[in-house]
Amino acid sequence: MIELEDIWRTYQLGDTTLHALAGIDETIQDGEHVAIMGPSGSGKSTLLNIIGLLDRPTRGTYRLDGRAVGGLDDDALAAIRRRGIGYVFQSYHLIERLDARGNVELPLILDGVAPRERRGRVEAALEAVGLAERADHRPSELSGGQRQRVAIARATILNPRVILADEPTGNLDSSSGEQVLALLEGFRARGLTLILVTHDPAVARRAERVIILRDGRVVRRMPGRELQDLERALAGE
Amino acid sequence: MRTLDLLRLSALSLLRQPRRSVLSLIGLAIGVAAVIILTAVGRGARTYVEQQFEVLGTHTLAILPGHSETTGGLPGFGGVPHDLTLEDARAVGRQIPGVLRLAPVVVANEECSAGGRSRRVVVVGTTAEYGAVRALRVRTGRFLSPGSWDESRPEVVLGKTLATELFPEGGALGQLVRVGGWRLRVIGVLARQGTTFGFDLDQVAFIPVRTAMTMFNKTSLFRVVLQSRAGSDMHLAEQRVRRLMIERHGEEDVTVATPEAIVDTLGGILDALTLALAGIAAISLLVAGIGIMNVMLVSVSERTAEIGLLKAIGANHRQVLALFLAEAAILSLAGGLLGLGVGLGLVKLLVTLAPTFPAAPPSWAILSALLLSLSTGVAFGWLPARRAVGLDPIAALAKEVL
């Protein structure tokens, strides 16, 4: 369970103080599917980075599964990122000099898993995203959708509790995007928490819950299926 | 993270830019090669000096007329107040304890001729003991006859080359040779002795000391060489000889030289020189280390996004640091090994070209050059690695290119 209590993230730009997040209170239950929306600069990526332990709030309390993470050291945070959280990025962030197998293997290597055990787990993870045949391909030899599926295999290989996806379909055409979303939703159906940041209402609509941010604050919470109504209402006004 | 995985990942990222990696380690390779070559030459010079002095025999001591003051000047030149006489030599033999053998030496250039062939060579007037002190090996016949120093005998011992030149058909033994106008009989031919201090012992004729002094019309000896019993204190012997000579001559007008002392002094100088040269070469390793640092800094800034990703998927600070330090270590070790190979190869080439020069790198130099290059790489890799650790993962991930 993710509990955010009065989370602020403040940047000092010269004389001006910029509040990327200005008091976020939010609880996300295990197994929830949440989409975070909002215009550029609304703080949605910052929020995702704080949830993903890549960034620390300036103020406020973040509890992950009941444990306040604010006081944890780098080792502990890295361990949570490695085993508890899977990150999926808009631009995939695959390492070009490693083939698909090598990219998926990285978290296992960082976790100190024995090579013998790694091989089977990597094959299984690639199989799960439908890329078992492409294991030897470099990222540049794969399509965008395939790259994102490799990235998903990498994000899920250590069986995290949470998947964080920052515009996972942002660089993909609609059919590849659909594949990627279906894949992510499949993991969620097996009990993982799925949190997406997106611009795309079609993506957000599939979420159980949508959180809309503006200027670092939550301006609206609604079930995903109601998003269409909102859009229509917004368009009509 | 396992060590093997760490090394494999680091090696893979070095192979990403193979040319740049190789270029960056060339500096280290040159530094290591320089250390190897310079210490090899230094060590070779020392061994060479030792070998040269070995010919003079162990526990030997030479008395030379003339005293070199601390202001310099070679002994044997300048004013020599007193002759170094056969009497002096005898007194040393009688009064200095522990003297095993003693030989007076006079030297001059004389014409040697036989059967219409003639050579101008160094003629050494000495006694039978000289052969033993200098460990001269005789090929045929014998060295100068033992007996009274004052006896002028018409005999000569030829160096090997000289014998061959005067008697190309062989059979020098028993023949007559005209030396400085004197007819002397060949009683022995030396085996090949080689060159010492640029002095070719194979081109020398040895004759009895009394014969030589009369022939050269000299009253002073060129020097007296003596050999002490094994285990005797050469320093003490040197002081006793000096005191005795002062007593006899009324002033210090001879120089007493022991080869061992000279070897020690010279060896010390050569060691210091070697160390200094190796130190200078080691400085070039530091310069090379800066080259490695430069390449690593470029690598870190090019791989910003990758570092951000590693952090996002759970690499801790230690792991990021280890990855970059391992890269620096691999680079510098490869550079060190390359330098070692080049250095040893060049030393081998040197030995092939100059076989008499015993160049060989001491093992401490090999070991310390490798260790130094490794630690240089890691030390200079530290800053770039720290920079990688300190990267903000969010800003790093914002870089699109991997």
JSON list of C-alpha atoms in Angstrom, two decimals, chain B residues 270-358:
[
{"chain": "B", "resi": 270, "resn": "LEU", "atom": "CA", "xyz": [73.99, 3.07, -10.30]},
{"chain": "B", "resi": 271, "resn": "ASP", "atom": "CA", "xyz": [71.20, 1.97, -7.98]},
{"chain": "B", "resi": 272, "resn": "ALA", "atom": "CA", "xyz": [70.39, 5.55, -7.10]},
{"chain": "B", "resi": 273, "resn": "LEU", "atom": "CA", "xyz": [70.45, 6.47, -10.78]},
{"chain": "B", "resi": 274, "resn": "THR", "atom": "CA", "xyz": [68.18, 3.56, -11.66]},
{"chain": "B", "resi": 275, "resn": "LEU", "atom": "CA", "xyz": [65.77, 4.50, -8.94]},
{"chain": "B", "resi": 276, "resn": "ALA", "atom": "CA", "xyz": [65.73, 8.12, -10.09]},
{"chain": "B", "resi": 277, "resn": "LEU", "atom": "CA", "xyz": [65.10, 7.11, -13.70]},
{"chain": "B", "resi": 278, "resn": "ALA", "atom": "CA", "xyz": [62.40, 4.68, -12.66]},
{"chain": "B", "resi": 279, "resn": "GLY", "atom": "CA", "xyz": [60.89, 7.46, -10.58]},
{"chain": "B", "resi": 280, "resn": "ILE", "atom": "CA", "xyz": [60.78, 9.76, -13.59]},
{"chain": "B", "resi": 281, "resn": "ALA", "atom": "CA", "xyz": [59.18, 7.00, -15.63]},
{"chain": "B", "resi": 282, "resn": "ALA", "atom": "CA", "xyz": [56.69, 6.51, -12.83]},
{"chain": "B", "resi": 283, "resn": "ILE", "atom": "CA", "xyz": [55.71, 10.16, -13.12]},
{"chain": "B", "resi": 284, "resn": "SER", "atom": "CA", "xyz": [54.68, 9.43, -16.69]},
{"chain": "B", "resi": 285, "resn": "LEU", "atom": "CA", "xyz": [52.29, 6.88, -15.18]},
{"chain": "B", "resi": 286, "resn": "LEU", "atom": "CA", "xyz": [50.63, 9.69, -13.29]},
{"chain": "B", "resi": 287, "resn": "VAL", "atom": "CA", "xyz": [50.27, 11.65, -16.52]},
{"chain": "B", "resi": 288, "resn": "ALA", "atom": "CA", "xyz": [48.74, 8.55, -18.07]},
{"chain": "B", "resi": 289, "resn": "GLY", "atom": "CA", "xyz": [46.40, 8.34, -15.10]},
{"chain": "B", "resi": 290, "resn": "ILE", "atom": "CA", "xyz": [45.05, 11.77, -15.98]},
{"chain": "B", "resi": 291, "resn": "GLY", "atom": "CA", "xyz": [44.40, 10.44, -19.48]},
{"chain": "B", "resi": 292, "resn": "ILE", "atom": "CA", "xyz": [42.38, 7.61, -17.99]},
{"chain": "B", "resi": 293, "resn": "MET", "atom": "CA", "xyz": [40.47, 10.03, -15.83]},
{"chain": "B", "resi": 294, "resn": "ASN", "atom": "CA", "xyz": [39.64, 12.09, -18.88]},
{"chain": "B", "resi": 295, "resn": "VAL", "atom": "CA", "xyz": [38.30, 9.10, -20.79]},
{"chain": "B", "resi": 296, "resn": "MET", "atom": "CA", "xyz": [36.31, 7.97, -17.79]},
{"chain": "B", "resi": 297, "resn": "LEU", "atom": "CA", "xyz": [34.79, 11.42, -17.35]},
{"chain": "B", "resi": 298, "resn": "VAL", "atom": "CA", "xyz": [33.71, 11.42, -20.97]},
{"chain": "B", "resi": 299, "resn": "SER", "atom": "CA", "xyz": [32.33, 7.94, -20.51]},
{"chain": "B", "resi": 300, "resn": "VAL", "atom": "CA", "xyz": [30.32, 8.99, -17.46]},
{"chain": "B", "resi": 301, "resn": "SER", "atom": "CA", "xyz": [28.83, 11.99, -19.21]},
{"chain": "B", "resi": 302, "resn": "GLU", "atom": "CA", "xyz": [27.99, 9.94, -22.30]},
{"chain": "B", "resi": 303, "resn": "ARG", "atom": "CA", "xyz": [26.35, 7.28, -20.22]},
{"chain": "B", "resi": 304, "resn": "THR", "atom": "CA", "xyz": [24.36, 9.57, -17.99]},
{"chain": "B", "resi": 305, "resn": "ALA", "atom": "CA", "xyz": [21.06, 8.03, -19.02]},
{"chain": "B", "resi": 306, "resn": "GLU", "atom": "CA", "xyz": [22.42, 4.55, -18.45]},
{"chain": "B", "resi": 307, "resn": "ILE", "atom": "CA", "xyz": [23.57, 5.48, -14.96]},
{"chain": "B", "resi": 308, "resn": "GLY", "atom": "CA", "xyz": [20.11, 6.89, -14.23]},
{"chain": "B", "resi": 309, "resn": "LEU", "atom": "CA", "xyz": [18.58, 3.68, -15.44]},
{"chain": "B", "resi": 310, "resn": "LEU", "atom": "CA", "xyz": [20.88, 1.55, -13.28]},
{"chain": "B", "resi": 311, "resn": "LYS", "atom": "CA", "xyz": [19.78, 3.56, -10.27]},
{"chain": "B", "resi": 312, "resn": "ALA", "atom": "CA", "xyz": [16.12, 3.25, -11.24]},
{"chain": "B", "resi": 313, "resn": "ILE", "atom": "CA", "xyz": [16.35, -0.52, -11.51]},
{"chain": "B", "resi": 314, "resn": "GLY", "atom": "CA", "xyz": [17.98, -0.70, -8.11]},
{"chain": "B", "resi": 315, "resn": "ALA", "atom": "CA", "xyz": [21.74, -0.22, -8.34]},
{"chain": "B", "resi": 316, "resn": "ASN", "atom": "CA", "xyz": [23.03, 1.26, -5.09]},
{"chain": "B", "resi": 317, "resn": "HIS", "atom": "CA", "xyz": [25.87, 3.74, -4.81]},
{"chain": "B", "resi": 318, "resn": "ARG", "atom": "CA", "xyz": [28.41, 1.03, -4.09]},
{"chain": "B", "resi": 319, "resn": "GLN", "atom": "CA", "xyz": [27.47, -0.84, -7.26]},
{"chain": "B", "resi": 320, "resn": "VAL", "atom": "CA", "xyz": [27.66, 2.23, -9.49]},
{"chain": "B", "resi": 321, "resn": "LEU", "atom": "CA", "xyz": [31.02, 3.11, -7.97]},
{"chain": "B", "resi": 322, "resn": "ALA", "atom": "CA", "xyz": [32.26, -0.45, -8.43]},
{"chain": "B", "resi": 323, "resn": "LEU", "atom": "CA", "xyz": [31.19, -0.56, -12.08]},
{"chain": "B", "resi": 324, "resn": "PHE", "atom": "CA", "xyz": [33.19, 2.53, -12.98]},
{"chain": "B", "resi": 325, "resn": "LEU", "atom": "CA", "xyz": [36.17, 1.70, -10.81]},
{"chain": "B", "resi": 326, "resn": "ALA", "atom": "CA", "xyz": [36.28, -1.75, -12.38]},
{"chain": "B", "resi": 327, "resn": "GLU", "atom": "CA", "xyz": [36.41, -0.11, -15.79]},
{"chain": "B", "resi": 328, "resn": "ALA", "atom": "CA", "xyz": [39.35, 2.03, -14.71]},
{"chain": "B", "resi": 329, "resn": "ALA", "atom": "CA", "xyz": [41.04, -0.99, -13.17]},
{"chain": "B", "resi": 330, "resn": "ILE", "atom": "CA", "xyz": [40.60, -3.10, -16.30]},
{"chain": "B", "resi": 331, "resn": "LEU", "atom": "CA", "xyz": [41.89, -0.25, -18.48]},
{"chain": "B", "resi": 332, "resn": "SER", "atom": "CA", "xyz": [44.93, 0.36, -16.32]},
{"chain": "B", "resi": 333, "resn": "LEU", "atom": "CA", "xyz": [45.74, -3.30, -15.84]},
{"chain": "B", "resi": 334, "resn": "ALA", "atom": "CA", "xyz": [45.51, -3.86, -19.59]},
{"chain": "B", "resi": 335, "resn": "GLY", "atom": "CA", "xyz": [47.75, -0.85, -20.11]},
{"chain": "B", "resi": 336, "resn": "GLY", "atom": "CA", "xyz": [50.19, -2.18, -17.54]},
{"chain": "B", "resi": 337, "resn": "LEU", "atom": "CA", "xyz": [50.31, -5.61, -19.13]},
{"chain": "B", "resi": 338, "resn": "LEU", "atom": "CA", "xyz": [50.73, -4.13, -22.59]},
{"chain": "B", "resi": 339, "resn": "GLY", "atom": "CA", "xyz": [53.57, -1.97, -21.27]},
{"chain": "B", "resi": 340, "resn": "LEU", "atom": "CA", "xyz": [55.11, -4.99, -19.58]},
{"chain": "B", "resi": 341, "resn": "GLY", "atom": "CA", "xyz": [55.03, -6.92, -22.84]},
{"chain": "B", "resi": 342, "resn": "VAL", "atom": "CA", "xyz": [56.53, -4.05, -24.83]},
{"chain": "B", "resi": 343, "resn": "GLY", "atom": "CA", "xyz": [59.12, -3.34, -22.15]},
{"chain": "B", "resi": 344, "resn": "LEU", "atom": "CA", "xyz": [60.25, -6.96, -21.87]},
{"chain": "B", "resi": 345, "resn": "GLY", "atom": "CA", "xyz": [60.30, -7.24, -25.64]},
{"chain": "B", "resi": 346, "resn": "LEU", "atom": "CA", "xyz": [62.52, -4.19, -25.97]},
{"chain": "B", "resi": 347, "resn": "VAL", "atom": "CA", "xyz": [64.84, -5.41, -23.22]},
{"chain": "B", "resi": 348, "resn": "LYS", "atom": "CA", "xyz": [65.10, -8.72, -25.04]},
{"chain": "B", "resi": 349, "resn": "LEU", "atom": "CA", "xyz": [65.91, -6.88, -28.26]},
{"chain": "B", "resi": 350, "resn": "LEU", "atom": "CA", "xyz": [68.58, -4.88, -26.42]},
{"chain": "B", "resi": 351, "resn": "VAL", "atom": "CA", "xyz": [70.15, -8.05, -25.07]},
{"chain": "B", "resi": 352, "resn": "THR", "atom": "CA", "xyz": [70.12, -9.52, -28.57]},
{"chain": "B", "resi": 353, "resn": "LEU", "atom": "CA", "xyz": [71.82, -6.45, -29.99]},
{"chain": "B", "resi": 354, "resn": "ALA", "atom": "CA", "xyz": [74.33, -6.09, -27.14]},
{"chain": "B", "resi": 355, "resn": "PRO", "atom": "CA", "xyz": [74.87, -9.58, -25.74]},
{"chain": "B", "resi": 356, "resn": "THR", "atom": "CA", "xyz": [77.61, -8.50, -23.34]},
{"chain": "B", "resi": 357, "resn": "PHE", "atom": "CA", "xyz": [75.30, -6.08, -21.61]},
{"chain": "B", "resi": 358, "resn": "PRO", "atom": "CA", "xyz": [73.34, -8.06, -19.02]}
]
